[in-house]
Short mmCIF file of C-alpha atoms in Angstrom, two decimals:
data_model
loop_
_atom_site.label_atom_id
_atom_site.label_comp_id
_atom_site.label_asym_id
_atom_site.label_seq_id
_atom_site.Cartn_x
_atom_site.Cartn_y
_atom_site.Cartn_z
CA GLY A 1 20.64 -37.98 41.78
CA ILE A 2 23.54 -36.25 43.55
CA GLY A 3 23.45 -32.60 44.65
CA MET A 4 26.35 -30.57 46.05
CA VAL A 5 26.39 -27.49 48.25
CA PHE A 6 29.91 -26.07 48.32
CA GLN A 7 31.54 -24.19 51.19
CA HIS A 8 32.17 -21.23 48.89
CA PHE A 9 29.01 -20.41 46.97
CA SER A 10 29.08 -20.75 43.18
CA LEU A 11 26.82 -17.76 42.54
CA PHE A 12 27.03 -14.68 40.31
CA ALA A 13 26.29 -11.63 42.44
CA ALA A 14 24.98 -9.50 39.55
CA MET A 15 22.40 -12.09 38.42
CA THR A 16 18.99 -12.98 39.84
CA VAL A 17 18.15 -15.98 41.99
CA ALA A 18 16.37 -17.69 39.08
CA GLU A 19 19.24 -17.03 36.66
CA ASN A 20 21.76 -18.54 39.08
CA ILE A 21 19.61 -21.62 39.62
CA ALA A 22 19.13 -22.07 35.87
CA LEU A 23 22.91 -22.09 35.36
CA GLY A 24 23.19 -25.16 37.59
CA MET A 25 20.55 -27.19 35.75
CA ASP A 26 21.08 -29.35 32.66
CA ASN A 27 17.72 -28.56 31.09
CA PRO A 28 16.15 -25.63 32.93
CA PRO A 29 12.48 -24.88 32.25
CA SER A 30 11.29 -21.54 30.92
CA GLY A 31 11.83 -18.49 33.08
CA ARG A 32 8.23 -18.29 34.31
CA GLU A 33 7.98 -22.02 35.02
CA LEU A 34 11.34 -22.02 36.81
CA SER A 35 10.28 -19.09 39.00
CA ARG A 36 7.06 -20.93 39.88
CA ARG A 37 8.97 -24.06 40.86
CA ILE A 38 11.49 -22.06 42.92
CA VAL A 39 8.68 -20.44 44.91
CA GLU A 40 6.91 -23.79 45.33
CA VAL A 41 9.96 -25.69 46.59
CA SER A 42 11.26 -22.85 48.77
CA ARG A 43 7.89 -22.53 50.50
CA GLU A 44 7.55 -26.29 50.95
CA TYR A 45 10.85 -26.47 52.83
CA GLY A 46 10.69 -23.11 54.60
CA LEU A 47 13.48 -21.60 52.48
CA ALA A 48 11.80 -18.36 51.39
CA LEU A 49 13.29 -17.01 48.15
CA ASP A 50 12.26 -14.36 45.62
CA PRO A 51 13.32 -15.63 42.16
CA GLY A 52 13.67 -12.07 40.86
CA ARG A 53 16.02 -10.75 43.55
CA ILE A 54 19.59 -9.86 42.58
CA VAL A 55 21.98 -12.11 44.53
CA ALA A 56 24.13 -9.14 45.62
CA THR A 57 21.18 -7.84 47.66
CA LEU A 58 20.78 -11.08 49.65
CA SER A 59 22.27 -12.05 52.99
CA VAL A 60 24.72 -14.93 53.15
CA GLY A 61 22.04 -17.19 54.65
CA GLU A 62 19.69 -16.37 51.77
CA ARG A 63 22.44 -17.14 49.28
CA GLN A 64 22.89 -20.57 50.78
CA ARG A 65 19.17 -21.18 50.32
CA ILE A 66 19.73 -20.71 46.58
CA GLU A 67 22.31 -23.50 46.57
CA ILE A 68 19.97 -25.82 48.50
CA VAL A 69 16.91 -25.04 46.38
CA ARG A 70 18.97 -25.60 43.23
CA CYS A 71 19.76 -29.07 44.58
CA LEU A 72 16.16 -29.80 45.56
CA LEU A 73 14.81 -28.86 42.13
CA GLN A 74 16.79 -31.80 40.73
CA ASN A 75 15.21 -34.29 43.19
CA PRO A 76 18.51 -35.60 44.58
CA ARG A 77 18.81 -38.87 46.46
CA LEU A 78 22.10 -37.68 47.97
CA ILE A 79 23.13 -34.16 48.99
CA ILE A 80 26.78 -33.48 49.82
CA MET A 81 27.35 -30.41 51.98
CA ASP A 82 30.87 -29.03 52.53
CA GLU A 83 31.20 -26.83 55.64
CA PRO A 84 27.70 -25.43 55.04
CA THR A 85 27.53 -23.33 58.22
CA SER A 86 30.88 -21.55 57.93
CA VAL A 87 29.21 -18.28 56.92
CA LEU A 88 25.91 -18.54 58.82
CA THR A 89 24.68 -17.02 62.08
CA PRO A 90 23.59 -19.47 64.82
CA GLN A 91 19.95 -18.70 64.00
CA GLU A 92 20.52 -19.47 60.30
CA VAL A 93 22.27 -22.71 61.27
CA GLU A 94 19.22 -23.87 63.21
CA THR A 95 16.96 -23.04 60.24
CA LEU A 96 19.25 -25.05 57.97
CA PHE A 97 19.18 -28.01 60.35
CA VAL A 98 15.37 -28.04 60.38
CA THR A 99 15.45 -28.35 56.58
CA LEU A 100 18.12 -31.07 56.59
CA ARG A 101 16.27 -33.14 59.20
CA ARG A 102 13.11 -32.95 57.11
CA LEU A 103 14.96 -34.03 53.97
CA ALA A 104 16.46 -36.97 55.86
CA ASP A 105 13.01 -37.96 57.15
CA GLU A 106 11.80 -37.97 53.53
CA GLY A 107 14.50 -40.44 52.52
CA CYS A 108 17.25 -38.18 51.21
CA ALA A 109 20.80 -39.17 52.20
CA ILE A 110 22.96 -36.27 53.40
CA LEU A 111 26.75 -36.34 53.56
CA TYR A 112 27.67 -33.52 55.93
CA ILE A 113 31.34 -32.45 55.95
CA SER A 114 32.29 -30.19 58.86
CA HIS A 115 34.98 -29.47 61.44
CA LYS A 116 32.32 -28.12 63.84
CA LEU A 117 31.99 -31.10 66.12
CA GLU A 118 28.99 -29.91 68.13
CA GLU A 119 27.08 -29.63 64.85
CA ILE A 120 28.03 -33.21 63.96
CA ARG A 121 26.78 -34.33 67.37
CA SER A 122 23.53 -32.40 67.01
CA LEU A 123 22.65 -33.32 63.43
CA CYS A 124 24.21 -36.59 62.29
CA HIS A 125 23.16 -40.20 62.86
CA LYS A 126 26.63 -41.56 62.08
CA ALA A 127 30.09 -40.00 61.85
CA THR A 128 33.18 -41.13 59.96
CA VAL A 129 36.48 -39.62 61.12
CA LEU A 130 39.30 -39.01 58.64
CA ARG A 131 42.94 -38.43 59.49
CA ALA A 132 45.62 -37.85 56.84
CA GLY A 133 43.24 -39.08 54.15
CA ARG A 134 42.39 -42.35 55.91
CA VAL A 135 39.30 -43.50 57.78
CA VAL A 136 40.31 -43.96 61.42
CA ALA A 137 36.93 -44.30 63.15
CA THR A 138 33.19 -44.64 62.65
CA CYS A 139 30.88 -43.83 65.54
CA ASP A 140 27.51 -42.62 66.76
CA PRO A 141 28.31 -38.93 67.40
CA THR A 142 25.53 -38.59 69.95
CA GLU A 143 27.48 -40.99 72.18
CA GLU A 144 30.69 -38.96 71.89
CA THR A 145 31.81 -35.58 73.19
CA ALA A 146 33.32 -32.87 71.01
CA LYS A 147 36.63 -33.54 72.79
CA SER A 148 36.56 -37.29 72.10
CA LEU A 149 35.73 -36.67 68.43
CA ALA A 150 38.59 -34.19 68.18
CA GLU A 151 40.98 -36.71 69.71
CA MET A 152 39.91 -39.28 67.11
CA MET A 153 40.73 -36.71 64.43
CA ILE A 154 44.20 -35.91 65.70
CA GLY A 155 45.16 -39.30 67.14
CA THR A 156 46.33 -37.92 70.47
CA THR A 157 45.08 -36.11 73.57
CA LEU A 158 43.67 -32.68 72.79
CA ASN A 159 45.51 -29.83 74.48
CA VAL A 160 43.04 -27.27 75.79
CA PRO A 161 44.32 -23.65 75.83
CA SER A 162 44.73 -22.22 79.32
CA ARG A 163 44.12 -18.60 80.16
CA SER A 164 43.81 -16.54 83.32
CA GLU A 165 42.28 -13.18 84.11
CA GLN A 166 44.72 -10.29 84.21
CA ALA A 167 44.49 -6.54 84.53
CA LEU A 168 44.58 -4.75 81.20
CA GLY A 169 47.06 -2.02 80.43
CA ASP A 170 46.65 1.21 78.50
CA PRO A 171 45.14 1.25 75.00
CA ILE A 172 47.76 0.35 72.39
CA LEU A 173 45.63 0.25 69.24
CA GLU A 174 43.00 2.98 68.83
CA VAL A 175 40.63 3.16 65.87
CA GLY A 176 38.33 6.18 65.75
CA GLY A 177 35.85 7.41 63.14
CA LEU A 178 37.24 5.13 60.42
CA ASP A 179 35.27 5.59 57.20
CA LEU A 180 36.29 3.74 54.06
CA PRO A 181 34.25 3.77 50.83
CA ARG A 182 33.97 0.54 48.88
CA GLU A 183 36.35 -0.07 45.99
CA GLU A 184 34.15 -2.54 44.10
CA GLN A 185 30.40 -2.61 43.50
CA PHE A 186 29.71 -5.45 45.92
CA ASP A 187 32.21 -4.48 48.62
CA THR A 188 31.07 -2.96 51.92
CA ASP A 189 31.54 0.63 53.08
CA LEU A 190 33.16 0.99 56.50
CA GLN A 191 31.18 3.53 58.53
CA ASN A 192 32.49 5.25 61.67
CA VAL A 193 34.38 2.19 62.91
CA THR A 194 35.58 2.95 66.44
CA PHE A 195 37.22 0.70 69.02
CA SER A 196 40.35 0.42 71.16
CA VAL A 197 42.45 -2.56 72.20
CA HIS A 198 44.43 -2.55 75.45
CA ALA A 199 47.73 -4.14 76.37
CA GLY A 200 47.06 -7.70 77.48
CA GLU A 201 43.76 -7.97 75.60
CA ILE A 202 42.44 -10.22 72.84
CA PHE A 203 39.75 -8.20 71.06
CA GLY A 204 37.39 -10.42 69.07
CA ILE A 205 35.45 -9.17 66.04
CA ALA A 206 32.60 -11.47 65.00
CA GLY A 207 30.57 -11.26 61.83
CA VAL A 208 29.10 -13.08 58.86
CA ALA A 209 31.36 -13.01 55.79
CA GLY A 210 30.78 -10.04 53.51
CA ASN A 211 29.95 -7.50 56.21
CA GLY A 212 33.15 -5.49 56.03
CA GLN A 213 35.74 -7.83 57.55
CA ASP A 214 37.95 -7.79 54.45
CA GLU A 215 37.71 -4.02 54.19
CA LEU A 216 38.51 -3.60 57.89
CA MET A 217 41.52 -5.91 57.61
CA GLY A 218 42.76 -3.92 54.62
CA ALA A 219 42.48 -0.70 56.61
CA LEU A 220 44.13 -2.10 59.75
CA ILE A 221 47.13 -3.63 58.00
CA GLY A 222 47.67 -0.62 55.74
CA GLU A 223 46.75 -2.05 52.35
CA ARG A 224 44.14 0.70 52.22
CA LEU A 225 44.89 4.02 53.87
CA ALA A 226 42.42 5.48 56.34
CA ASN A 227 40.31 8.58 55.70
CA THR A 228 42.42 10.55 58.20
CA ARG A 229 45.90 9.89 59.57
CA ASP A 230 44.63 9.73 63.17
CA ALA A 231 41.81 7.27 62.39
CA ILE A 232 44.25 4.52 63.41
CA ARG A 233 46.82 5.06 66.19
CA VAL A 234 49.43 2.79 67.78
CA ARG A 235 50.71 3.88 71.20
CA GLY A 236 49.55 7.41 70.43
CA THR A 237 51.27 7.58 67.02
CA ASP A 238 49.14 8.19 63.92
CA VAL A 239 49.49 5.35 61.40
CA GLY A 240 46.35 5.75 59.30
CA HIS A 241 48.35 7.36 56.50
CA VAL A 242 51.17 4.79 56.23
CA GLY A 243 51.29 1.40 54.55
CA PRO A 244 52.08 -2.07 55.93
CA ARG A 245 55.85 -1.49 56.19
CA GLY A 246 55.40 1.72 58.18
CA ARG A 247 52.96 0.01 60.52
CA ARG A 248 55.32 -2.89 61.08
CA ARG A 249 57.92 -0.34 62.16
CA GLN A 250 55.43 0.83 64.78
CA GLY A 251 55.19 -2.70 66.21
CA MET A 252 52.30 -4.19 64.24
CA CYS A 253 52.20 -7.69 62.73
CA PHE A 254 49.51 -9.25 60.55
CA ILE A 255 47.96 -12.64 59.80
CA PRO A 256 45.69 -12.25 56.74
CA GLU A 257 42.89 -14.72 56.02
CA GLU A 258 44.23 -15.95 52.68
CA ARG A 259 47.46 -17.73 53.53
CA LEU A 260 48.59 -18.76 50.04
CA GLY A 261 49.09 -15.69 47.88
CA HIS A 262 48.46 -13.07 50.57
CA ALA A 263 50.29 -14.24 53.68
CA ALA A 264 52.86 -16.29 51.75
CA VAL A 265 54.21 -16.34 48.19
CA PRO A 266 53.52 -19.88 46.89
CA ASP A 267 56.75 -20.40 44.92
CA MET A 268 59.13 -18.85 47.44
CA ALA A 269 60.93 -20.93 50.07
CA LEU A 270 59.76 -20.75 53.66
CA TRP A 271 62.87 -18.84 54.72
CA GLU A 272 62.24 -16.33 51.92
CA ASN A 273 58.65 -15.92 53.08
CA ALA A 274 59.97 -15.23 56.58
CA VAL A 275 62.05 -12.38 55.19
CA LEU A 276 58.96 -10.73 53.69
CA SER A 277 57.54 -9.75 57.08
CA ALA A 278 60.38 -10.19 59.57
CA PHE A 279 63.29 -8.55 57.71
CA GLU A 280 63.56 -5.51 59.98
CA ARG A 281 62.13 -6.73 63.31
CA GLN A 282 64.31 -9.88 63.31
CA SER A 283 67.40 -8.26 61.69
CA LEU A 284 67.41 -10.70 58.78
CA GLY A 285 69.68 -8.43 56.77
CA SER A 286 71.08 -4.93 56.51
CA ALA A 287 71.61 -2.21 53.92
CA GLY A 288 69.08 -3.95 51.70
CA PHE A 289 70.95 -7.27 51.68
CA ILE A 290 69.38 -10.47 53.03
CA ASN A 291 71.25 -12.55 55.57
CA ALA A 292 70.19 -16.00 54.33
CA GLY A 293 71.71 -17.72 57.35
CA ALA A 294 69.76 -15.59 59.83
CA ALA A 295 66.56 -15.97 57.79
CA SER A 296 66.96 -19.75 57.67
CA LYS A 297 67.57 -19.91 61.42
CA TYR A 298 64.51 -17.78 62.15
CA SER A 299 62.41 -19.97 59.86
CA ARG A 300 63.64 -23.11 61.61
CA ASP A 301 62.70 -21.53 64.95
CA VAL A 302 59.17 -20.99 63.61
CA VAL A 303 58.98 -24.56 62.29
CA SER A 304 60.17 -25.96 65.62
CA SER A 305 58.04 -23.76 67.89
CA PHE A 306 54.82 -24.31 65.95
CA ASP A 307 55.33 -27.95 64.92
CA VAL A 308 55.24 -27.17 61.19
CA ARG A 309 55.53 -30.42 59.20
CA THR A 310 57.92 -29.69 56.34
CA ALA A 311 60.93 -31.32 54.68
CA GLY A 312 62.91 -28.13 55.26
CA VAL A 313 62.75 -24.34 55.19
CA GLU A 314 64.25 -24.31 51.69
CA HIS A 315 61.06 -25.86 50.32
CA ALA A 316 58.39 -23.70 48.68
CA ALA A 317 55.37 -22.52 50.65
CA ARG A 318 53.04 -24.31 48.23
CA SER A 319 54.61 -27.66 49.22
CA LEU A 320 53.03 -27.45 52.68
CA SER A 321 49.53 -28.57 53.53
CA GLY A 322 47.10 -25.76 54.27
CA GLY A 323 47.21 -26.40 58.01
CA ASN A 324 51.00 -26.48 58.17
CA LEU A 325 51.33 -23.32 56.12
CA GLN A 326 48.86 -21.62 58.46
CA LYS A 327 50.97 -22.63 61.45
CA PHE A 328 54.07 -21.24 59.74
CA VAL A 329 52.36 -17.91 58.97
CA VAL A 330 51.05 -17.57 62.54
CA GLY A 331 54.43 -18.49 64.01
CA ARG A 332 56.30 -16.11 61.73
CA GLU A 333 54.26 -13.19 63.09
CA VAL A 334 53.93 -14.25 66.74
CA LEU A 335 57.66 -14.89 67.22
CA GLN A 336 58.33 -11.28 66.24
CA ALA A 337 56.76 -10.32 69.61
CA PRO A 338 54.66 -7.48 68.17
CA ASP A 339 52.95 -4.79 70.21
CA VAL A 340 49.84 -5.26 68.06
CA LEU A 341 48.81 -8.42 66.19
CA ILE A 342 45.94 -8.33 63.70
CA ALA A 343 44.71 -11.84 62.78
CA SER A 344 41.90 -12.86 60.43
CA GLN A 345 40.56 -16.43 60.70
CA PRO A 346 43.79 -17.58 62.44
CA THR A 347 42.76 -21.25 62.74
CA TRP A 348 41.04 -21.65 59.37
CA GLY A 349 41.80 -25.08 57.90
CA VAL A 350 43.91 -26.50 60.75
CA ASP A 351 43.17 -29.54 62.91
CA ALA A 352 41.90 -29.30 66.47
CA ASN A 353 45.32 -29.71 68.07
CA ALA A 354 46.92 -27.09 65.82
CA ALA A 355 44.01 -24.73 66.50
CA ALA A 356 44.53 -25.17 70.24
CA ALA A 357 48.25 -24.43 69.83
CA ILE A 358 47.51 -21.28 67.82
CA HIS A 359 44.97 -20.15 70.41
CA GLN A 360 47.53 -20.68 73.17
CA ALA A 361 50.12 -18.66 71.24
CA LEU A 362 47.67 -15.75 70.92
CA ILE A 363 46.78 -15.97 74.61
CA ASP A 364 50.45 -16.03 75.60
CA LEU A 365 51.20 -13.06 73.33
CA ALA A 366 48.44 -11.02 74.98
CA ARG A 367 49.58 -12.18 78.42
CA GLY A 368 52.98 -10.70 77.57
CA GLY A 369 51.41 -7.27 77.05
CA ALA A 370 50.49 -7.22 73.35
CA ALA A 371 47.15 -6.04 71.96
CA VAL A 372 45.64 -8.79 69.79
CA VAL A 373 42.74 -8.38 67.35
CA VAL A 374 41.09 -11.57 66.06
CA VAL A 375 38.55 -11.32 63.23
CA SER A 376 36.65 -14.59 62.96
CA GLN A 377 33.37 -16.15 61.87
CA ASP A 378 33.85 -18.91 64.44
CA LEU A 379 31.97 -17.80 67.55
CA ASP A 380 33.25 -20.72 69.61
CA GLU A 381 36.79 -19.59 68.87
CA LEU A 382 36.08 -15.99 69.86
CA MET A 383 34.24 -17.00 73.03
CA ALA A 384 37.18 -19.21 74.04
CA ILE A 385 40.01 -16.70 73.66
CA SER A 386 38.61 -13.15 73.62
CA THR A 387 38.62 -10.62 76.43
CA ARG A 388 35.97 -8.48 74.73
CA ILE A 389 33.89 -9.08 71.59
CA ALA A 390 32.33 -6.69 69.08
CA VAL A 391 30.25 -7.52 66.00
CA ILE A 392 30.71 -6.11 62.51
CA ALA A 393 27.56 -5.96 60.37
CA GLY A 394 26.98 -3.86 57.27
CA GLY A 395 30.32 -2.10 57.70
CA ARG A 396 29.51 -0.88 61.22
CA ILE A 397 30.98 -2.23 64.43
CA SER A 398 29.01 -2.65 67.64
CA GLU A 399 30.03 -1.61 71.10
CA ALA A 400 32.47 -4.16 72.52
CA ARG A 401 31.41 -6.13 75.58
CA PRO A 402 33.29 -8.45 77.93
CA VAL A 403 33.02 -12.06 76.80
CA SER A 404 31.45 -12.95 80.15
CA GLU A 405 28.47 -10.71 79.32
CA VAL A 406 27.60 -12.10 75.87
CA THR A 407 26.07 -15.31 74.55
CA VAL A 408 26.41 -17.05 71.20
CA GLU A 409 22.70 -16.44 70.57
CA ALA A 410 22.98 -12.70 71.22
CA LEU A 411 26.04 -12.45 68.98
CA GLY A 412 24.20 -14.34 66.26
CA LEU A 413 21.35 -11.82 66.31
CA GLU A 414 23.80 -8.93 66.00
CA MET A 415 25.66 -10.70 63.18
CA GLY A 416 22.35 -10.93 61.33
CA GLY A 417 21.87 -7.18 61.67
CA HIS A 418 19.45 -7.32 64.62
CA ALA A 419 20.23 -5.74 67.97
CA SER A 420 19.96 -8.44 70.61
CA PRO A 421 18.01 -7.77 73.82
CA ASP A 422 21.26 -8.19 75.78
CA ALA A 423 23.03 -5.65 73.63
CA ALA A 424 20.14 -3.21 73.80
CA GLY A 425 19.99 -3.56 77.57
CA ALA A 426 23.72 -3.07 77.89
CA ALA A 427 23.58 0.03 75.71
CA ALA A 428 20.70 1.48 77.75
CA SER A 429 22.55 0.83 81.00
CA HIS A 430 25.69 2.41 79.57
CA GLU A 431 23.77 5.54 78.54
CA ALA A 432 21.98 5.74 81.90
CA ALA A 433 25.28 5.52 83.75
CA HIS A 434 26.52 8.57 81.87
CA ASP A 435 23.37 10.70 82.25
#
């Protein structure tokens, strides 16, 4: 009687909807009967699904419907949902909430796990707050604010990032006509990606997972080389043809999405992980030899500046909690004072106070004249810290607009592959101004 919808979908992309649902059932009916029941249940709850569609051809929102329908086919009395909206557009979130409210009205209990506090306030009848694995509060979320809920979570006053308007400098990072074919069958082709980021700017890139963010990050940080050397330029210097080390020498630093294994080596000490990216910029050695003392000092500076909870910099990266490791990775890059910082999901998995501290560090870095690119699925995050925002969908990037001229709803439409009226109007005005 218990169903589970995981944050990361447990689906096989090369199989059909019906085949994936059958895999999650103890005694699935015959193929024809299962398809009939899928159509029946999906229509009843407004979760349209074609049992014969290959999962790889579906949007992320449609894939989540598979997980929910698979639960519903087993008539659960309790559904547990772990961060169910992390990969959905705002419009898809509202559709999901309609379904969940109906299920609750029909007597199904729903345990909804999320760090998105406005969603908790909108959807839930009761909220339980956990901190360090312990229950610290139970409340009616409709009687709380997002700020008060966050303060229950962290046990202290929430620090809100402060930013001020400032004149932007010249473009530092320029990406023009970037095309990158997919490497795997279900990857996304990058098509004519073009944008520029100025000194003093935080450039936000929004999008639903699987629309080319990973491929764009790979191209920007040099793990995949661009189609032409001038497709990516830093302060007028072509870097499209050089790898991560060459780009670091040009003043770039990187915060990849996957912290354990990509941003940090799990079994290496924190000070050793600092050497991996800061060896040259922080003079942590010379002639190929590591200066362990300098590396340890730099690591301790990161730990101190970003409030990383650790027993010491000699301990392995895997010994840190996810949030503390994320703070270490962000601090390791930010304290190098790069000209360009590329960050993907910079506050993923950290508490509200740590997220605010990371946001402030990015704002301060831009205020000091750096060009900062933040790739994120969290629209609230992008709206809070970005100067301009663009949307990536299907491997293409939209025209960037000032954050003051966009709404979450308009961004959600673009993320779903639909041009919003605001965007269309802005584009028409832009073209008219140049006629």
